[in-house]
mmCIF file of C-alpha atoms and ligand atoms in Angstrom:
data_model
loop_
_atom_site.group_PDB
_atom_site.id
_atom_site.type_symbol
_atom_site.label_atom_id
_atom_site.label_comp_id
_atom_site.label_asym_id
_atom_site.label_seq_id
_atom_site.Cartn_x
_atom_site.Cartn_y
_atom_site.Cartn_z
ATOM 1 C CA MET K 1 -46.701 1.980 -55.701
ATOM 2 C CA LYS K 2 -43.347 0.596 -55.453
ATOM 3 C CA LYS K 3 -41.872 1.781 -52.037
ATOM 4 C CA LEU K 4 -39.032 4.757 -52.714
ATOM 5 C CA VAL K 5 -35.744 4.036 -50.976
ATOM 6 C CA ILE K 6 -33.201 6.960 -51.231
ATOM 7 C CA ALA K 7 -29.622 6.819 -49.960
ATOM 8 C CA ASN K 8 -29.174 10.522 -48.856
ATOM 9 C CA TRP K 9 -25.409 10.730 -48.119
ATOM 10 C CA LYS K 10 -25.274 14.217 -46.952
ATOM 11 C CA SER K 11 -21.694 15.580 -46.768
ATOM 12 C CA HIS K 12 -19.989 12.167 -46.678
ATOM 13 C CA LYS K 13 -17.500 10.423 -49.056
ATOM 14 C CA THR K 14 -14.745 11.635 -51.071
ATOM 15 C CA HIS K 15 -14.613 11.031 -55.045
ATOM 16 C CA LYS K 16 -12.850 7.657 -54.697
ATOM 17 C CA GLU K 17 -15.536 6.481 -51.985
ATOM 18 C CA VAL K 18 -18.363 7.531 -54.171
ATOM 19 C CA GLY K 19 -16.621 5.707 -56.946
ATOM 20 C CA ARG K 20 -16.177 2.344 -55.003
ATOM 21 C CA TRP K 21 -19.897 2.448 -53.378
ATOM 22 C CA ILE K 22 -21.210 3.112 -56.766
ATOM 23 C CA ASP K 23 -19.170 0.113 -58.431
ATOM 24 C CA ALA K 24 -19.765 -2.487 -55.853
ATOM 25 C CA PHE K 25 -23.618 -1.414 -56.394
ATOM 26 C CA GLU K 26 -23.788 -1.722 -59.756
ATOM 27 C CA GLU K 27 -22.223 -5.073 -59.699
ATOM 28 C CA LYS K 28 -24.828 -6.275 -57.115
ATOM 29 C CA LEU K 29 -27.823 -4.778 -58.953
ATOM 30 C CA ASP K 30 -26.690 -6.544 -62.209
ATOM 31 C CA HIS K 31 -27.386 -9.853 -60.576
ATOM 32 C CA SER K 32 -30.493 -9.138 -58.831
ATOM 33 C CA LEU K 33 -34.156 -8.670 -59.153
ATOM 34 C CA LEU K 34 -34.201 -5.857 -56.450
ATOM 35 C CA LYS K 35 -34.426 -2.957 -58.891
ATOM 36 C CA ASP K 36 -37.823 -4.421 -60.001
ATOM 37 C CA ALA K 37 -39.149 -4.415 -56.480
ATOM 38 C CA VAL K 38 -38.120 -0.925 -54.972
ATOM 39 C CA ARG K 39 -37.540 2.535 -56.397
ATOM 40 C CA ILE K 40 -34.113 3.277 -55.277
ATOM 41 C CA GLY K 41 -32.696 6.753 -55.453
ATOM 42 C CA ILE K 42 -29.225 7.999 -54.912
ATOM 43 C CA ALA K 43 -28.530 11.560 -53.242
ATOM 44 C CA PRO K 44 -25.094 12.526 -53.459
ATOM 45 C CA SER K 45 -23.103 15.743 -53.029
ATOM 46 C CA ASP K 46 -23.899 18.186 -56.053
ATOM 47 C CA ILE K 47 -19.892 17.854 -56.782
ATOM 48 C CA TYR K 48 -20.389 14.340 -57.864
ATOM 49 C CA MET K 49 -23.817 14.319 -59.579
ATOM 50 C CA ALA K 50 -22.101 14.028 -62.954
ATOM 51 C CA LYS K 51 -20.132 10.937 -61.781
ATOM 52 C CA VAL K 52 -22.887 9.205 -60.162
ATOM 53 C CA ALA K 53 -25.419 10.218 -63.311
ATOM 54 C CA ASP K 54 -23.048 8.550 -65.857
ATOM 55 C CA GLU K 55 -22.163 5.252 -63.738
ATOM 56 C CA LEU K 56 -25.395 4.614 -62.180
ATOM 57 C CA ASN K 57 -28.234 1.726 -63.611
ATOM 58 C CA GLN K 58 -30.842 3.680 -65.416
ATOM 59 C CA SER K 59 -33.244 2.193 -63.108
ATOM 60 C CA VAL K 60 -31.937 4.140 -59.872
ATOM 61 C CA ALA K 61 -33.167 7.768 -59.790
ATOM 62 C CA LEU K 62 -30.689 10.854 -59.278
ATOM 63 C CA VAL K 63 -31.899 12.921 -56.159
ATOM 64 C CA ALA K 64 -30.186 16.258 -55.022
ATOM 65 C CA GLN K 65 -30.245 16.866 -51.366
ATOM 66 C CA ASP K 66 -30.938 20.589 -51.803
ATOM 67 C CA VAL K 67 -31.868 22.988 -54.363
ATOM 68 C CA SER K 68 -31.649 26.913 -54.934
ATOM 69 C CA PRO K 69 -34.768 28.758 -54.070
ATOM 70 C CA PHE K 70 -33.787 31.016 -56.929
ATOM 71 C CA PRO K 71 -33.785 30.381 -60.945
ATOM 72 C CA LEU K 72 -30.527 30.304 -63.218
ATOM 73 C CA GLY K 73 -28.851 33.896 -62.665
ATOM 74 C CA LYS K 74 -26.503 35.534 -60.265
ATOM 75 C CA TYR K 75 -26.814 33.503 -57.001
ATOM 76 C CA THR K 76 -23.240 32.587 -56.444
ATOM 77 C CA GLY K 77 -22.616 28.942 -55.093
ATOM 78 C CA ALA K 78 -26.315 28.151 -55.534
ATOM 79 C CA THR K 79 -27.453 25.111 -57.411
ATOM 80 C CA ALA K 80 -30.549 26.063 -59.625
ATOM 81 C CA ALA K 81 -33.172 23.003 -60.409
ATOM 82 C CA SER K 82 -32.721 23.511 -64.186
ATOM 83 C CA GLN K 83 -29.446 22.750 -63.779
ATOM 84 C CA LEU K 84 -29.857 19.711 -61.782
ATOM 85 C CA VAL K 85 -32.657 18.691 -64.431
ATOM 86 C CA SER K 86 -29.983 18.782 -66.896
ATOM 87 C CA MET K 87 -27.889 16.491 -64.925
ATOM 88 C CA GLY K 88 -31.073 14.056 -64.862
ATOM 89 C CA VAL K 89 -32.057 14.568 -61.266
ATOM 90 C CA LYS K 90 -35.414 13.466 -60.750
ATOM 91 C CA TYR K 91 -36.470 14.428 -56.965
ATOM 92 C CA ALA K 92 -35.049 16.879 -54.776
ATOM 93 C CA ILE K 93 -34.955 17.160 -50.716
ATOM 94 C CA VAL K 94 -36.243 20.286 -49.663
ATOM 95 C CA GLY K 95 -36.182 21.568 -46.248
ATOM 96 C CA HIS K 96 -34.356 18.737 -44.496
ATOM 97 C CA SER K 97 -34.176 19.191 -41.049
ATOM 98 C CA GLU K 98 -30.368 19.573 -41.018
ATOM 99 C CA ARG K 99 -30.873 22.587 -43.497
ATOM 100 C CA ARG K 100 -33.447 23.794 -41.184
ATOM 101 C CA HIS K 101 -31.398 23.725 -38.083
ATOM 102 C CA TYR K 102 -28.106 24.630 -39.455
ATOM 103 C CA PHE K 103 -28.497 26.949 -42.414
ATOM 104 C CA GLY K 104 -31.355 28.831 -40.793
ATOM 105 C CA GLU K 105 -33.909 27.749 -43.824
ATOM 106 C CA ASP K 106 -37.264 28.830 -43.058
ATOM 107 C CA HIS K 107 -41.094 27.761 -44.439
ATOM 108 C CA ILE K 108 -41.067 30.288 -46.998
ATOM 109 C CA GLN K 109 -37.246 29.531 -48.292
ATOM 110 C CA VAL K 110 -38.671 25.807 -48.514
ATOM 111 C CA ALA K 111 -41.570 26.977 -50.530
ATOM 112 C CA ASN K 112 -39.487 28.613 -53.018
ATOM 113 C CA LYS K 113 -37.627 25.601 -53.454
ATOM 114 C CA VAL K 114 -40.359 23.605 -54.085
ATOM 115 C CA ALA K 115 -41.607 26.375 -56.688
ATOM 116 C CA GLN K 116 -38.643 26.057 -58.421
ATOM 117 C CA CYS K 117 -38.356 22.158 -58.447
ATOM 118 C CA ILE K 118 -42.067 21.986 -59.994
ATOM 119 C CA ASP K 119 -41.551 24.666 -62.522
ATOM 120 C CA ALA K 120 -38.379 22.723 -63.530
ATOM 121 C CA GLY K 121 -40.033 19.429 -63.537
ATOM 122 C CA ILE K 122 -38.303 17.840 -60.335
ATOM 123 C CA THR K 123 -40.666 16.184 -57.746
ATOM 124 C CA PRO K 124 -39.417 17.611 -54.395
ATOM 125 C CA ILE K 125 -39.594 15.875 -51.376
ATOM 126 C CA VAL K 126 -40.427 18.279 -48.532
ATOM 127 C CA CYS K 127 -39.059 17.316 -45.402
ATOM 128 C CA VAL K 128 -41.314 18.191 -41.986
ATOM 129 C CA ASP K 129 -41.048 17.569 -38.435
ATOM 130 C CA ASP K 130 -44.615 17.207 -36.613
ATOM 131 C CA GLU K 131 -44.362 20.562 -34.951
ATOM 132 C CA TYR K 132 -44.476 22.485 -38.264
ATOM 133 C CA VAL K 133 -46.296 20.265 -40.838
ATOM 134 C CA ALA K 134 -49.239 22.494 -40.968
ATOM 135 C CA LYS K 135 -47.243 25.882 -41.264
ATOM 136 C CA GLN K 136 -45.007 24.392 -44.006
ATOM 137 C CA ALA K 137 -48.154 23.407 -46.092
ATOM 138 C CA VAL K 138 -49.484 27.011 -45.670
ATOM 139 C CA ALA K 139 -46.348 28.623 -46.746
ATOM 140 C CA ILE K 140 -46.349 26.162 -50.191
ATOM 141 C CA ASP K 141 -49.176 27.295 -52.857
ATOM 142 C CA SER K 142 -52.117 24.835 -52.343
ATOM 143 C CA ASP K 143 -51.958 23.975 -56.178
ATOM 144 C CA MET K 144 -48.528 22.674 -55.854
ATOM 145 C CA HIS K 145 -49.250 20.168 -52.862
ATOM 146 C CA SER K 146 -50.437 17.477 -54.856
ATOM 147 C CA LYS K 147 -47.173 17.588 -56.894
ATOM 148 C CA CYS K 148 -44.920 16.772 -53.672
ATOM 149 C CA ILE K 149 -43.886 14.083 -51.763
ATOM 150 C CA VAL K 150 -43.511 14.731 -48.084
ATOM 151 C CA ALA K 151 -41.259 13.207 -45.925
ATOM 152 C CA TYR K 152 -41.635 13.010 -41.849
ATOM 153 C CA GLU K 153 -38.053 13.788 -40.782
ATOM 154 C CA ALA K 154 -37.833 14.377 -36.984
ATOM 155 C CA LEU K 155 -34.417 16.032 -35.852
ATOM 156 C CA SER K 156 -34.531 13.900 -32.940
ATOM 157 C CA ALA K 157 -34.188 10.923 -34.785
ATOM 158 C CA ILE K 158 -31.913 12.041 -37.580
ATOM 159 C CA GLY K 159 -28.409 10.102 -37.176
ATOM 160 C CA THR K 160 -29.146 9.244 -33.479
ATOM 161 C CA GLY K 161 -30.004 5.641 -33.584
ATOM 162 C CA GLU K 162 -33.350 6.643 -32.085
ATOM 163 C CA ASN K 163 -36.119 5.687 -34.597
ATOM 164 C CA ILE K 164 -39.613 7.032 -34.042
ATOM 165 C CA SER K 165 -42.106 4.361 -33.231
ATOM 166 C CA ALA K 166 -44.171 3.120 -36.000
ATOM 167 C CA THR K 167 -47.575 4.527 -34.037
ATOM 168 C CA HIS K 168 -46.128 7.755 -34.095
ATOM 169 C CA VAL K 169 -44.983 7.603 -37.740
ATOM 170 C CA ALA K 170 -48.862 6.680 -38.460
ATOM 171 C CA GLU K 171 -49.989 9.483 -36.905
ATOM 172 C CA VAL K 172 -47.785 12.430 -38.615
ATOM 173 C CA THR K 173 -48.440 10.630 -41.563
ATOM 174 C CA ASP K 174 -52.308 11.310 -41.120
ATOM 175 C CA GLU K 175 -51.772 14.601 -40.181
ATOM 176 C CA ILE K 176 -49.564 15.275 -43.493
ATOM 177 C CA LYS K 177 -52.325 13.750 -45.813
ATOM 178 C CA ASP K 178 -54.853 16.044 -44.050
ATOM 179 C CA VAL K 179 -53.180 19.238 -44.847
ATOM 180 C CA PHE K 180 -51.247 18.164 -48.192
ATOM 181 C CA GLY K 181 -53.737 15.749 -49.464
ATOM 182 C CA ASP K 182 -53.098 12.177 -50.466
ATOM 183 C CA VAL K 183 -49.266 12.557 -51.223
ATOM 184 C CA PRO K 184 -46.833 9.753 -51.026
ATOM 185 C CA VAL K 185 -45.396 10.268 -47.440
ATOM 186 C CA LEU K 186 -41.816 8.718 -46.444
ATOM 187 C CA TYR K 187 -40.044 8.438 -43.431
ATOM 188 C CA GLY K 188 -36.490 9.378 -42.101
ATOM 189 C CA GLY K 189 -34.693 9.151 -39.274
ATOM 190 C CA SER K 190 -32.503 6.422 -38.030
ATOM 191 C CA VAL K 191 -34.180 3.814 -40.428
ATOM 192 C CA THR K 192 -31.817 0.252 -40.651
ATOM 193 C CA SER K 193 -32.381 -3.137 -42.037
ATOM 194 C CA SER K 194 -33.619 -4.340 -38.631
ATOM 195 C CA ASN K 195 -36.576 -1.769 -38.280
ATOM 196 C CA VAL K 196 -37.515 -0.626 -41.705
ATOM 197 C CA THR K 197 -40.170 -3.470 -41.754
ATOM 198 C CA GLU K 198 -42.083 -1.849 -39.098
ATOM 199 C CA TYR K 199 -43.289 0.957 -41.141
ATOM 200 C CA ALA K 200 -44.356 -1.266 -44.065
ATOM 201 C CA LYS K 201 -48.112 -0.383 -43.967
ATOM 202 C CA ILE K 202 -47.485 3.032 -43.078
ATOM 203 C CA SER K 203 -45.148 4.644 -45.338
ATOM 204 C CA ASP K 204 -44.552 5.014 -48.986
ATOM 205 C CA GLY K 205 -40.934 4.947 -48.642
ATOM 206 C CA TRP K 206 -37.951 5.974 -46.636
ATOM 207 C CA LEU K 207 -34.764 8.525 -46.746
ATOM 208 C CA ILE K 208 -31.874 6.914 -45.150
ATOM 209 C CA GLY K 209 -28.884 8.556 -44.322
ATOM 210 C CA THR K 210 -26.433 6.758 -41.798
ATOM 211 C CA ALA K 211 -27.626 3.293 -42.924
ATOM 212 C CA SER K 212 -27.214 4.040 -46.641
ATOM 213 C CA LEU K 213 -23.330 4.787 -45.836
ATOM 214 C CA THR K 214 -21.870 1.324 -46.313
ATOM 215 C CA LEU K 215 -23.138 -0.576 -49.400
ATOM 216 C CA GLU K 216 -23.573 -3.981 -46.881
ATOM 217 C CA ASN K 217 -26.158 -1.796 -44.779
ATOM 218 C CA PHE K 218 -27.608 -0.541 -47.429
ATOM 219 C CA TRP K 219 -28.310 -3.562 -49.386
ATOM 220 C CA ALA K 220 -29.615 -5.343 -46.314
ATOM 221 C CA LEU K 221 -32.141 -2.520 -46.046
ATOM 222 C CA LEU K 222 -33.177 -2.977 -49.811
ATOM 223 C CA THR K 223 -33.431 -6.374 -49.400
ATOM 224 C CA ALA K 224 -35.538 -6.372 -46.375
ATOM 225 C CA VAL K 225 -37.909 -4.143 -48.440
ATOM 226 C CA SER K 226 -38.063 -5.847 -51.340
ATOM 227 C CA ASN K 227 -39.534 -9.154 -49.206
ATOM 228 C CA LEU K 228 -42.501 -6.713 -48.058
HETATM 229 P P1 PGA Z 1 -29.965 8.789 -40.679
HETATM 230 O O1 PGA Z 1 -30.750 10.046 -41.513
HETATM 231 O O2 PGA Z 1 -30.796 7.865 -41.357
HETATM 232 O O3 PGA Z 1 -28.887 8.714 -40.156
HETATM 233 O O4 PGA Z 1 -31.222 8.775 -39.277
HETATM 234 C C1 PGA Z 1 -31.743 10.037 -42.195
HETATM 235 C C2 PGA Z 1 -31.962 11.294 -42.781
HETATM 236 O O5 PGA Z 1 -31.617 12.439 -42.377
HETATM 237 O O6 PGA Z 1 -32.712 11.309 -44.137
#
């Protein structure tokens, strides 16, 4: 399987900045074989989804940073999984540690988001920290486990420049596979072009926050991964 590398822009970037990043990215991608070596995903804020969908190369996957735990309906401010699908979204990040920490999301809400994604045909990327891998797995219907990608996302490593050691990522990856089954497992938390190769034999891909914000850093990381 190709490594899956997702740029998670979080609440960064204005409309203009998104345009500049995508234009420069498309130009580089056109002249590169990189898209054949790596599965790339971009997770912009929902408000830029249409723009990114229109301008992005077809080989690059559109990713949502979050999804509503409810279906279409009277849920002001929420974006339903079927709305995301209608924009061409293929994957949705659910239960990111920032959502749990700042927005109070719990295992049940995350499980409901997973169910909405699967129902709509989106692959959920379920984020877990090592303390609650098992609890999160129990909250999700076991029939759905095999349809998930799971990401080990330690809050302590996110945006801090303190990535988790490869040995510990390997332990948590095994633990995730014990409870979710043989699903793809990603790692996220201060991954850069300089440390990504440490996880080459352990992880099926990475969630990239800070190092995806400038194209220069993200491209360096993609290049490092494509040479694995
Ligand atoms: P970071 O964020 O790369 O800035 O640590 C990763 C993430 O939150 O997915």
